[in-house]
Short mmCIF file of N, CA and C and ligand atoms in Angstrom, two decimals:
data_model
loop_
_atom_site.label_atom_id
_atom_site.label_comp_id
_atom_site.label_asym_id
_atom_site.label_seq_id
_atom_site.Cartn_x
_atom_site.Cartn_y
_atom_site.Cartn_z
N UNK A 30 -25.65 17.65 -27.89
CA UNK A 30 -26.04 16.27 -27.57
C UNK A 30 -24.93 15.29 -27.97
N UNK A 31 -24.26 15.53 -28.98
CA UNK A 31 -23.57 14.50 -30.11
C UNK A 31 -22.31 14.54 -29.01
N UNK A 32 -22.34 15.79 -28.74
CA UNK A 32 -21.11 16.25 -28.06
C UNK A 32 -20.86 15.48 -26.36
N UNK A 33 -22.10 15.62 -25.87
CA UNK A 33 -22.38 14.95 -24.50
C UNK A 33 -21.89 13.71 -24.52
N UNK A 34 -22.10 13.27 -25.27
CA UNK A 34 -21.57 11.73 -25.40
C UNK A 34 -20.43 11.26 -25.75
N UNK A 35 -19.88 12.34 -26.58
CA UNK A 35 -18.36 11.48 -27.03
C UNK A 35 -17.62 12.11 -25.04
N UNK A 36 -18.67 13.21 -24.72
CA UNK A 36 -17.60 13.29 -23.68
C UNK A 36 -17.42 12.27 -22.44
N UNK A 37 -19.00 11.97 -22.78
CA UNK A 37 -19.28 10.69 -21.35
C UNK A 37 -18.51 9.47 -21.83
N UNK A 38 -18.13 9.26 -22.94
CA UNK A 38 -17.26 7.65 -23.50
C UNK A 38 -15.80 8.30 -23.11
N UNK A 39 -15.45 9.18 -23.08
CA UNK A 39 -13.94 9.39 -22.83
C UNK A 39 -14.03 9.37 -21.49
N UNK A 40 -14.69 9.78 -20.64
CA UNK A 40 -14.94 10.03 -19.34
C UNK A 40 -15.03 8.07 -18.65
N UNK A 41 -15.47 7.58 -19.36
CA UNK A 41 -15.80 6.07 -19.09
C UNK A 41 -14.26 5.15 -19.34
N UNK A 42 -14.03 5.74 -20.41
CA UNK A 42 -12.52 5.26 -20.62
C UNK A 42 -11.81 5.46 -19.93
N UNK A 43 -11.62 6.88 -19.40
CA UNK A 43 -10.85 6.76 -18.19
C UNK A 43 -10.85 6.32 -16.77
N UNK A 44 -11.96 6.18 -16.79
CA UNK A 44 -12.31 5.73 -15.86
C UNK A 44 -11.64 3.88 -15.53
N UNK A 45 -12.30 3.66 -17.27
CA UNK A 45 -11.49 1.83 -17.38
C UNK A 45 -9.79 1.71 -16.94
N UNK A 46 -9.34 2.87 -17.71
CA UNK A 46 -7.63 2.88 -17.29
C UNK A 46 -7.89 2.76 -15.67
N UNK A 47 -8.01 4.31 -15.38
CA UNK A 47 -7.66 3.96 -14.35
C UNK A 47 -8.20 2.93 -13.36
N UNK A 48 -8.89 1.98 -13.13
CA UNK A 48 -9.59 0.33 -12.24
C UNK A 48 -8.61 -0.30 -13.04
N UNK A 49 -8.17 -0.14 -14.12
CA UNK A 49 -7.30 -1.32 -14.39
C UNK A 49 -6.29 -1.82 -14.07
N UNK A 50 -5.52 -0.77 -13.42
CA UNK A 50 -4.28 -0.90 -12.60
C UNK A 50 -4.21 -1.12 -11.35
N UNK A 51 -5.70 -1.10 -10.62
CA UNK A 51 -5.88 -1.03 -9.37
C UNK A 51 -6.52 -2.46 -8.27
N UNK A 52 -6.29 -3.78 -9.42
CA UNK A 52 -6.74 -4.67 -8.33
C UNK A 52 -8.04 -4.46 -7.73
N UNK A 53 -8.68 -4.16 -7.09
CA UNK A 53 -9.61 -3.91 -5.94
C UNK A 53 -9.53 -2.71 -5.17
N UNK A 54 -10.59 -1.85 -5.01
CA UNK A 54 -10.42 -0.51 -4.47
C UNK A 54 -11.44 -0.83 -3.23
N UNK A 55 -11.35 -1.06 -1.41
CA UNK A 55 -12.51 -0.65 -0.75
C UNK A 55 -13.14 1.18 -1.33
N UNK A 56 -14.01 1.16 -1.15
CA UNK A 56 -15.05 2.36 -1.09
C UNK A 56 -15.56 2.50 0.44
N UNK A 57 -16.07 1.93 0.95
CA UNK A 57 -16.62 1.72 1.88
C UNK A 57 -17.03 0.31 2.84
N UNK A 58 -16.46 1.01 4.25
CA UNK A 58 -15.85 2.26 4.54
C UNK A 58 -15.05 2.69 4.70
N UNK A 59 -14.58 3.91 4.87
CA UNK A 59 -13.50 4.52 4.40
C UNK A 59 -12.32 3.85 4.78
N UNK A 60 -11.50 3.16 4.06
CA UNK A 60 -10.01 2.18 4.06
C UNK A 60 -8.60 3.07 4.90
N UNK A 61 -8.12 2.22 5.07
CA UNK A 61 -6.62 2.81 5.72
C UNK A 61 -5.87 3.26 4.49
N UNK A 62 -6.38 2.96 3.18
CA UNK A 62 -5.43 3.44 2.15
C UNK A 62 -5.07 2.93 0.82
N UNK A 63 -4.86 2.67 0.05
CA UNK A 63 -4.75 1.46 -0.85
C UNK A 63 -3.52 2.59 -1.29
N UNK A 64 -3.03 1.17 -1.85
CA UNK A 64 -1.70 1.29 -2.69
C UNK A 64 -1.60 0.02 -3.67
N UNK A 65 -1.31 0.13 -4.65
CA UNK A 65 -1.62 -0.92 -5.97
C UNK A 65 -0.45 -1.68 -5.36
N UNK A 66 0.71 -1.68 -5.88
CA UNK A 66 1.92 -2.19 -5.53
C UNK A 66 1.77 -3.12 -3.91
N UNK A 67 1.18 -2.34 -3.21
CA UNK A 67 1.62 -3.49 -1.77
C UNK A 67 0.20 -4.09 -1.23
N UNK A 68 -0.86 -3.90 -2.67
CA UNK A 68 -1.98 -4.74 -1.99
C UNK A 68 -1.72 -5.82 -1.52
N UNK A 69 -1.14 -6.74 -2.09
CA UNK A 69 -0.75 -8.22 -1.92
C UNK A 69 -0.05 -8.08 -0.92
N UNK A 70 0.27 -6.97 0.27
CA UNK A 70 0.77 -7.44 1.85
C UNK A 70 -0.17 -7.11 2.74
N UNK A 71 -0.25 -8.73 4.09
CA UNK A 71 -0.60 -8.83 4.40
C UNK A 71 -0.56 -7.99 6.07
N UNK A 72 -1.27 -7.36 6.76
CA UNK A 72 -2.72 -7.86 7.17
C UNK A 72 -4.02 -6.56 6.04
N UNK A 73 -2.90 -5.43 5.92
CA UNK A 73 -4.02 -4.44 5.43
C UNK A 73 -3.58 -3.38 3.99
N UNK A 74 -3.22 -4.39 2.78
CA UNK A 74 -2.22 -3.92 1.87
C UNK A 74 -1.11 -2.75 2.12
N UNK A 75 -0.65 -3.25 2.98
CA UNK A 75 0.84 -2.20 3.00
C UNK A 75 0.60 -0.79 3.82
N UNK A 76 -0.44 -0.89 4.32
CA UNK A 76 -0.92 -0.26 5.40
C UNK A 76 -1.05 -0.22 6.81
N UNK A 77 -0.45 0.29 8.09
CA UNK A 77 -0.52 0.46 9.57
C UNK A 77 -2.31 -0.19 10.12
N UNK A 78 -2.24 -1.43 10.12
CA UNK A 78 -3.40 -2.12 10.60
C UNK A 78 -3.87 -1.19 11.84
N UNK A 79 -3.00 -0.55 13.10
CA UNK A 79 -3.49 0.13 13.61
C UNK A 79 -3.60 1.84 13.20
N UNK A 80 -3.58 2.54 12.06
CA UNK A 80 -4.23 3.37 12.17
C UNK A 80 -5.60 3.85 12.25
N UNK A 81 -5.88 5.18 13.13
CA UNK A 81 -7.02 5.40 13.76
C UNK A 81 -7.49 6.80 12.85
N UNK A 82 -7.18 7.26 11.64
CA UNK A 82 -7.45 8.34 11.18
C UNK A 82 -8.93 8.58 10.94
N UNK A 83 -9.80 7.28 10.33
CA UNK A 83 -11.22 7.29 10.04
C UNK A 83 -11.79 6.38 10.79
N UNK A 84 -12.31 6.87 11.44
CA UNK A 84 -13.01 5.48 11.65
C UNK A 84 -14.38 5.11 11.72
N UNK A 85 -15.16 4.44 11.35
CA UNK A 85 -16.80 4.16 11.21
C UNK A 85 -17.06 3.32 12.28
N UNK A 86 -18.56 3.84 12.35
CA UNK A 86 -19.14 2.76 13.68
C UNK A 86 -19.61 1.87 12.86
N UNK A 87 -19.43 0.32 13.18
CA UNK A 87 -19.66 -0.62 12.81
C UNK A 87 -21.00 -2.03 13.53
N UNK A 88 -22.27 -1.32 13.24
CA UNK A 88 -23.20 -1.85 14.20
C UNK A 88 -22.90 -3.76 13.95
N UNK A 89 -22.93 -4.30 15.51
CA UNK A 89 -22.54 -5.72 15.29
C UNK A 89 -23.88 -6.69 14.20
N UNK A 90 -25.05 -6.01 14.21
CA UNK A 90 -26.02 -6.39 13.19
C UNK A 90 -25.36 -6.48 11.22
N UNK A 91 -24.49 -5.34 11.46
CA UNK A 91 -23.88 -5.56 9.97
C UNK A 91 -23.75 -4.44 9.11
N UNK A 92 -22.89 -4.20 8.39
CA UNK A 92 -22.25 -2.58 7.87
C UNK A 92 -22.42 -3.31 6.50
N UNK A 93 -21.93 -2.12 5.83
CA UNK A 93 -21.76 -2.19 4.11
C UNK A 93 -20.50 -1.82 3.92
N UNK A 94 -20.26 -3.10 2.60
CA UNK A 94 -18.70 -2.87 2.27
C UNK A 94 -18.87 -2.90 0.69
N UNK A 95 -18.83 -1.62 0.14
CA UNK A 95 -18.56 -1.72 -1.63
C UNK A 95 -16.82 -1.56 -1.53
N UNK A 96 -16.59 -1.86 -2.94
CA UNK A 96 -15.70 -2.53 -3.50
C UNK A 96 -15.95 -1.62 -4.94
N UNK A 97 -14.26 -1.47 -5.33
CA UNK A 97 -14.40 -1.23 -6.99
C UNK A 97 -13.07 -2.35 -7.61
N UNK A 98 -13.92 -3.20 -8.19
CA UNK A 98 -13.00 -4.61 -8.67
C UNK A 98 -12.95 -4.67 -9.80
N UNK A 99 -11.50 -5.43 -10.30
CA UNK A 99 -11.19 -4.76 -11.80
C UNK A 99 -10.87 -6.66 -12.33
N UNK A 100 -11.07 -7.75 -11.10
CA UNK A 100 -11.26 -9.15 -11.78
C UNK A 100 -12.04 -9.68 -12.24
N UNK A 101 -12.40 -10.80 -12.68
CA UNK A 101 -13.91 -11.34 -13.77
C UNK A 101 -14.26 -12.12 -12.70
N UNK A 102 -13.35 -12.87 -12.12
CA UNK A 102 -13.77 -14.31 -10.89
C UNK A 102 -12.64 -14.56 -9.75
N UNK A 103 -13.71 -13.47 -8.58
CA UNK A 103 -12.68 -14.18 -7.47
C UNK A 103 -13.26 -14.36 -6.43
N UNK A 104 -12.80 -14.71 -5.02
CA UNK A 104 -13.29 -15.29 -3.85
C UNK A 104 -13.25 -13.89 -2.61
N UNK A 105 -13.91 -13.37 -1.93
CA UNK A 105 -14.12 -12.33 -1.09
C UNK A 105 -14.38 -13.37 0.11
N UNK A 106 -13.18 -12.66 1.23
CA UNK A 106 -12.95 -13.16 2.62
C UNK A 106 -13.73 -11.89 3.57
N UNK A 107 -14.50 -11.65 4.27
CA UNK A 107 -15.07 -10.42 5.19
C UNK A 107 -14.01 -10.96 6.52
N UNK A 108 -13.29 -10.46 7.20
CA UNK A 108 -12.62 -10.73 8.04
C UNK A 108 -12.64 -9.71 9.18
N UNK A 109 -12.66 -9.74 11.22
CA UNK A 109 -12.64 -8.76 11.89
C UNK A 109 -11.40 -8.64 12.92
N UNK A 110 -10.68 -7.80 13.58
CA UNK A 110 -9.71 -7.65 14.36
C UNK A 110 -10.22 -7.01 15.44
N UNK A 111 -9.66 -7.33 16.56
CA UNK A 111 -9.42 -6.05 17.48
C UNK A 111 -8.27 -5.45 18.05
N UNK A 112 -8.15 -3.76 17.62
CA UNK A 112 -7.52 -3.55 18.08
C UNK A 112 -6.16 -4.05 18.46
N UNK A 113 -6.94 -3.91 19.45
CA UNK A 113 -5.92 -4.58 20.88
C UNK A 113 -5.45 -6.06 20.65
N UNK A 114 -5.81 -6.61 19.44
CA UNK A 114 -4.97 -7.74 19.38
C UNK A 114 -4.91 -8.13 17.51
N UNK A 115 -4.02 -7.37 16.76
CA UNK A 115 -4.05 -7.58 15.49
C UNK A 115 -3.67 -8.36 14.89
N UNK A 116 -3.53 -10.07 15.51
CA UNK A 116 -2.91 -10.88 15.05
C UNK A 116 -3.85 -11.79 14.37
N UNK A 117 -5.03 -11.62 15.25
CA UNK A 117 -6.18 -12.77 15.52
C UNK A 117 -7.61 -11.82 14.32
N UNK A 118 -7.46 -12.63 13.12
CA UNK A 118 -8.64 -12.17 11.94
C UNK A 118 -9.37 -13.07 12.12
N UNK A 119 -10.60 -12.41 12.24
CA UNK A 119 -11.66 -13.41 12.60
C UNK A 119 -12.39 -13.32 10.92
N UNK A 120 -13.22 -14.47 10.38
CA UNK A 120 -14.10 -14.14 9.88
C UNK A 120 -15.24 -14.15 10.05
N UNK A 121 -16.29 -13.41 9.43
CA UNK A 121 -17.50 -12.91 9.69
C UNK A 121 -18.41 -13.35 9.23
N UNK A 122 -17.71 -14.11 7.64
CA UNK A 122 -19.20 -14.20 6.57
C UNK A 122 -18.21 -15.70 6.24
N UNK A 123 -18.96 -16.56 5.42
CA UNK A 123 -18.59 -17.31 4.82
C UNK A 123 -17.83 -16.74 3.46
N UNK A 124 -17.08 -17.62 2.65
CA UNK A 124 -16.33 -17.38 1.47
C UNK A 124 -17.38 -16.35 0.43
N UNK A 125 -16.98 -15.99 -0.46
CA UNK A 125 -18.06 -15.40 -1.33
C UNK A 125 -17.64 -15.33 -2.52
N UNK A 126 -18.11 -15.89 -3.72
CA UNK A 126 -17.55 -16.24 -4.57
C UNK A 126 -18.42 -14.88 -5.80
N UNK A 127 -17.45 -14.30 -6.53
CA UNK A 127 -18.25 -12.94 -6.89
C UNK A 127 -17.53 -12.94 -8.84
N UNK A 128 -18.49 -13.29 -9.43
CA UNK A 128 -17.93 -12.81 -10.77
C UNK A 128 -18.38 -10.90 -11.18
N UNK A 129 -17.72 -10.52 -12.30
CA UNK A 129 -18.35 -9.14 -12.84
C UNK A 129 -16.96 -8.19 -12.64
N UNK A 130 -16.59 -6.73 -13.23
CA UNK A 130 -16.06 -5.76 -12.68
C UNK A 130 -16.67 -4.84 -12.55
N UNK A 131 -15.78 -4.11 -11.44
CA UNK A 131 -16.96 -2.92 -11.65
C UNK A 131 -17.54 -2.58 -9.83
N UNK A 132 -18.18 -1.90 -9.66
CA UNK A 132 -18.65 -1.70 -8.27
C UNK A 132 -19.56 -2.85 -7.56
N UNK A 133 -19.20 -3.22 -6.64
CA UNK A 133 -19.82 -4.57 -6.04
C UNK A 133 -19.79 -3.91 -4.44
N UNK A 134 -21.24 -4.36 -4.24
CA UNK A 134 -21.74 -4.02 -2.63
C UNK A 134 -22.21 -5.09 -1.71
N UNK A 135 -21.98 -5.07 -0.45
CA UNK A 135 -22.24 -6.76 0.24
C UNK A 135 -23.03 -5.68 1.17
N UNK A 136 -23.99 -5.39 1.66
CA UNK A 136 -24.68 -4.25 2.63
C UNK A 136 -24.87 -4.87 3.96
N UNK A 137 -24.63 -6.27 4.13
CA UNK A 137 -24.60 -6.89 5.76
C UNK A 137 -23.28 -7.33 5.89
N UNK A 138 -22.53 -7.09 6.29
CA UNK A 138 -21.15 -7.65 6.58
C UNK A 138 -20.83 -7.71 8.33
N UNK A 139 -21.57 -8.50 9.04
CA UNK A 139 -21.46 -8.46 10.76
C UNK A 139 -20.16 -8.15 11.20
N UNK A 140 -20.48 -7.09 12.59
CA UNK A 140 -19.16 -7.46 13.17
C UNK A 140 -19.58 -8.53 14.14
N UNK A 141 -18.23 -8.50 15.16
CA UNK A 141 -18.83 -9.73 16.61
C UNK A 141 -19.49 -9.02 17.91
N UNK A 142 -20.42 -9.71 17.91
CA UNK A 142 -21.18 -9.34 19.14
C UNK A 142 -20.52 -9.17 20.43
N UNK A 143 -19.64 -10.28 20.26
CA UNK A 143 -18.96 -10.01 21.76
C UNK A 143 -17.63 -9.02 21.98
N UNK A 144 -17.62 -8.31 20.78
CA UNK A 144 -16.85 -7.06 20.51
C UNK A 144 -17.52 -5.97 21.02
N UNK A 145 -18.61 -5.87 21.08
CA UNK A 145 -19.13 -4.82 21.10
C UNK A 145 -19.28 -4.01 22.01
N UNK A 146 -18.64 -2.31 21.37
CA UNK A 146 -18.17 -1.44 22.13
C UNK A 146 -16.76 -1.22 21.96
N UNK A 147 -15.80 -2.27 21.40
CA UNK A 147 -14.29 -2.36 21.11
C UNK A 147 -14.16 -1.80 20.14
N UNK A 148 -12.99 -0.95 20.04
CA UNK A 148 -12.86 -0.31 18.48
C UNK A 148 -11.52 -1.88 17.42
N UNK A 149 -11.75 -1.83 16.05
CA UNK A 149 -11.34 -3.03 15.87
C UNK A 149 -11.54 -2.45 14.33
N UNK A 150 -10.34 -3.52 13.46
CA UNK A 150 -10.24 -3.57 12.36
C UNK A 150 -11.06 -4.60 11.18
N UNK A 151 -12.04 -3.93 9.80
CA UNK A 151 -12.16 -4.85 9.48
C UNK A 151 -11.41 -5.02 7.93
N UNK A 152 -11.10 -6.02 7.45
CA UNK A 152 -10.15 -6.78 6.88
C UNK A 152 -10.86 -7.12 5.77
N UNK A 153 -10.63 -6.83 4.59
CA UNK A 153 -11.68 -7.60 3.34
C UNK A 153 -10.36 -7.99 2.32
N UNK A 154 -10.33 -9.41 2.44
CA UNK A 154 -9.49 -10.16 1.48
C UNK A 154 -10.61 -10.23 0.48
N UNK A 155 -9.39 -10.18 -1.42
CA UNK A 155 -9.76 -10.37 -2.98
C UNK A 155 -8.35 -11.83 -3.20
N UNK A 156 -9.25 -12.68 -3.12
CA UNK A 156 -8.74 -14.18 -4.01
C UNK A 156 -8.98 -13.83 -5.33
N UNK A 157 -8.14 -14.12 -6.18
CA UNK A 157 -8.11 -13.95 -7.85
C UNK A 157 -7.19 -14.22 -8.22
N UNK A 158 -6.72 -13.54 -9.60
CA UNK A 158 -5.30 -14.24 -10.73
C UNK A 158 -4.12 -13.34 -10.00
N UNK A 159 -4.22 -12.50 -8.82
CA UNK A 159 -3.07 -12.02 -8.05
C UNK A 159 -2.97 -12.54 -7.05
N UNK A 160 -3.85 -13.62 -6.48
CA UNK A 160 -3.62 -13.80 -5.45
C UNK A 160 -4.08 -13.32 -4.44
N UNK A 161 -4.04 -13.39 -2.93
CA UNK A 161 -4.10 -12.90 -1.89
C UNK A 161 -4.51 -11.16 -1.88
N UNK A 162 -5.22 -10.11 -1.88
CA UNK A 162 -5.22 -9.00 -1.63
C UNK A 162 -5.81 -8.36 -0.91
N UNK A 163 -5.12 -7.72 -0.12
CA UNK A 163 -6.13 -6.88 1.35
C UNK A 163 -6.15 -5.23 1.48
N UNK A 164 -7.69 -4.90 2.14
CA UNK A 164 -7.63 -4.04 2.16
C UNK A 164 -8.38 -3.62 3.53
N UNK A 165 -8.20 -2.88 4.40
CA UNK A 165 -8.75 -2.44 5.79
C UNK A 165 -9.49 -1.36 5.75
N UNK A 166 -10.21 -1.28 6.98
CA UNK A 166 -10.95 0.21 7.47
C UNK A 166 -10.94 -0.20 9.42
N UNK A 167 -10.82 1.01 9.98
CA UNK A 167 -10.61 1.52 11.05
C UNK A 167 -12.20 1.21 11.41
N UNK A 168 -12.14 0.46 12.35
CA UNK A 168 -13.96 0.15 12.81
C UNK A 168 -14.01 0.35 14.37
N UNK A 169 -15.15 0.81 14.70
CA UNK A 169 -15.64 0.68 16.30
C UNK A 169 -16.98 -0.57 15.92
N UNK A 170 -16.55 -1.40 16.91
CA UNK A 170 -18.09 -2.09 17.15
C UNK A 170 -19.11 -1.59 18.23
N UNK A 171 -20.32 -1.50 17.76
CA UNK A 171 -21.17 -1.08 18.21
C UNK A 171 -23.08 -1.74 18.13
N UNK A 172 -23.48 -1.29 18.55
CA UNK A 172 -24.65 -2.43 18.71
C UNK A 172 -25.45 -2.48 17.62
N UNK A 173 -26.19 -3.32 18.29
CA UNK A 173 -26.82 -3.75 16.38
C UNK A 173 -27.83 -2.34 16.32
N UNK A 174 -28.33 -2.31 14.73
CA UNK A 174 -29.27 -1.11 14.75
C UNK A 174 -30.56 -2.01 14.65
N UNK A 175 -31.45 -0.80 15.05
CA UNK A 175 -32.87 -1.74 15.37
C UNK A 175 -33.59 -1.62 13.74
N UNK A 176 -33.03 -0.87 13.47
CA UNK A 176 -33.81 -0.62 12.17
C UNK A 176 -33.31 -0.93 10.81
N UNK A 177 -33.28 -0.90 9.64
CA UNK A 177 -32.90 -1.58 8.31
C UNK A 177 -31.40 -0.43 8.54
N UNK A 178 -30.28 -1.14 8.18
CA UNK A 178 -28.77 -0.05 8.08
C UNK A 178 -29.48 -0.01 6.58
N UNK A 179 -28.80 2.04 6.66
CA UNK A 179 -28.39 2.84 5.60
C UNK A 179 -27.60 2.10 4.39
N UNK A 180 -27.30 2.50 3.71
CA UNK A 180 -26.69 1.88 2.66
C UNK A 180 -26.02 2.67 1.86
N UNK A 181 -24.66 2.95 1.97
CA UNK A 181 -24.08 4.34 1.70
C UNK A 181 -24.10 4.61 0.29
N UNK A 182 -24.40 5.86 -0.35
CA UNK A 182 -24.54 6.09 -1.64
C UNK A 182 -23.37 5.51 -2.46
N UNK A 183 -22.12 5.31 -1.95
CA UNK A 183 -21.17 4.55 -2.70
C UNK A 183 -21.23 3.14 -3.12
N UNK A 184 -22.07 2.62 -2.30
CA UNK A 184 -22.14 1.30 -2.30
C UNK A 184 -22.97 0.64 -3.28
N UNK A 185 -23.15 0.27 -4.38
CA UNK A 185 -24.01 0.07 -5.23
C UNK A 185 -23.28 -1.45 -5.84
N UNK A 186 -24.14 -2.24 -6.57
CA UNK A 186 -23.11 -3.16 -8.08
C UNK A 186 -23.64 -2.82 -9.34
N UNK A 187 -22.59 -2.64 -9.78
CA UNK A 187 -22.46 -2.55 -11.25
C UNK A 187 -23.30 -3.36 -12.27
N UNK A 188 -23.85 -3.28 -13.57
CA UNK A 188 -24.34 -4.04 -14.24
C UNK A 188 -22.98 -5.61 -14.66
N UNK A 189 -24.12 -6.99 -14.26
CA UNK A 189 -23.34 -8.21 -14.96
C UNK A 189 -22.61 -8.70 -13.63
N UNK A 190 -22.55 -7.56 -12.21
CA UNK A 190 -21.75 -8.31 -10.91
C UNK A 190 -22.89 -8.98 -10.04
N UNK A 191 -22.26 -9.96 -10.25
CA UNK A 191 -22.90 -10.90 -8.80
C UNK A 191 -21.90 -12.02 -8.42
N UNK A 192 -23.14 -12.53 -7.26
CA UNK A 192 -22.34 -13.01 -6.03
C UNK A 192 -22.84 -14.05 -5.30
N UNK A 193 -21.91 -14.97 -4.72
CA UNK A 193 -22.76 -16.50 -4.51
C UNK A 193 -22.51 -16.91 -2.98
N UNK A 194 -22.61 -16.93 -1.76
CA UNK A 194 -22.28 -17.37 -0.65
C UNK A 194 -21.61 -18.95 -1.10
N UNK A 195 -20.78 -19.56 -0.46
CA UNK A 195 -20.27 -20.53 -0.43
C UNK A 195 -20.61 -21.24 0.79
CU1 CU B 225 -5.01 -7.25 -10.03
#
């Protein structure tokens, strides 16, 4: 028992190292990639905005986007692309102003309706003490679901995170 525990506190510790170096991690859904060093470039931290390796269907009713965030107070942008034109970031949601670290989940994040059927990028900017940071996932839009969306087991918040629409 005594033992279980010193192993789960080392296990937690490492866990702290490693989020600490990492700015903001998407979880879901699955990202084009993160890289600590080139989060802060823009459109998809230092990542090929058009790669197609994963990609999730993204019902235009609204997807889930967790996050593993390692700031106390920053501003979350939900932003959408298409494709076929990666210049033009739309946003989706209003500003979102989010204190806490730790795992943070937004479970409606819309795409655009009048996308729908287009495969398209979505874009989740972290405002904080770094600044500007982005991170992408490979999306198809697709129609709304009729029924309550799933909520992927990754997606959860952490104890002490919350979050304020602006
Ligand atoms: Cu940082």
């Amino acid at each position: 028992m005594l033992f279980k525990s010193i192993k789960s506190v080392a296990l937690i510790a490492l866990g702290v190292v490693a989020i600490a170096e990492a700015h903001f991690v998407l979880q879901e859904p699955v990202s084009l990639g993160f890289d600590d060093d080139a989060e802060g470039t823009a459109p998809c931290g230092g990542f090929n905005a058009s790669s197609r390796l994963n990609v999730t269907n993204w019902p235009t009713s609204g997807g889930a986007v967790g996050v593993l965030t390692t700031h106390t107070t920053v501003q979350w942008e939900y932003k959408v692309a298409r494709l076929s034109n990666l210049t033009n970031w739309v946003s989706v949601t209003p500003t979102l102003n989010q204190t806490g670290v730790g795992n943070f989940c937004e479970t409606l994040i819309p795409g655009k309706k009048a996308w729908e059927g287009e495969s398209g990028v979505l874009q989740v900017i972290q405002h904080g003490v770094d600044g500007a940071l982005y991170q992408c996932a490979a999306i198809k839009f697709v129609k709304p679901l009729r029924t309550a969306a799933l909520v992927p087991t990754g997606c959860t918040n952490s104890t002490g995170v919350t979050a304020q629409w602006i």
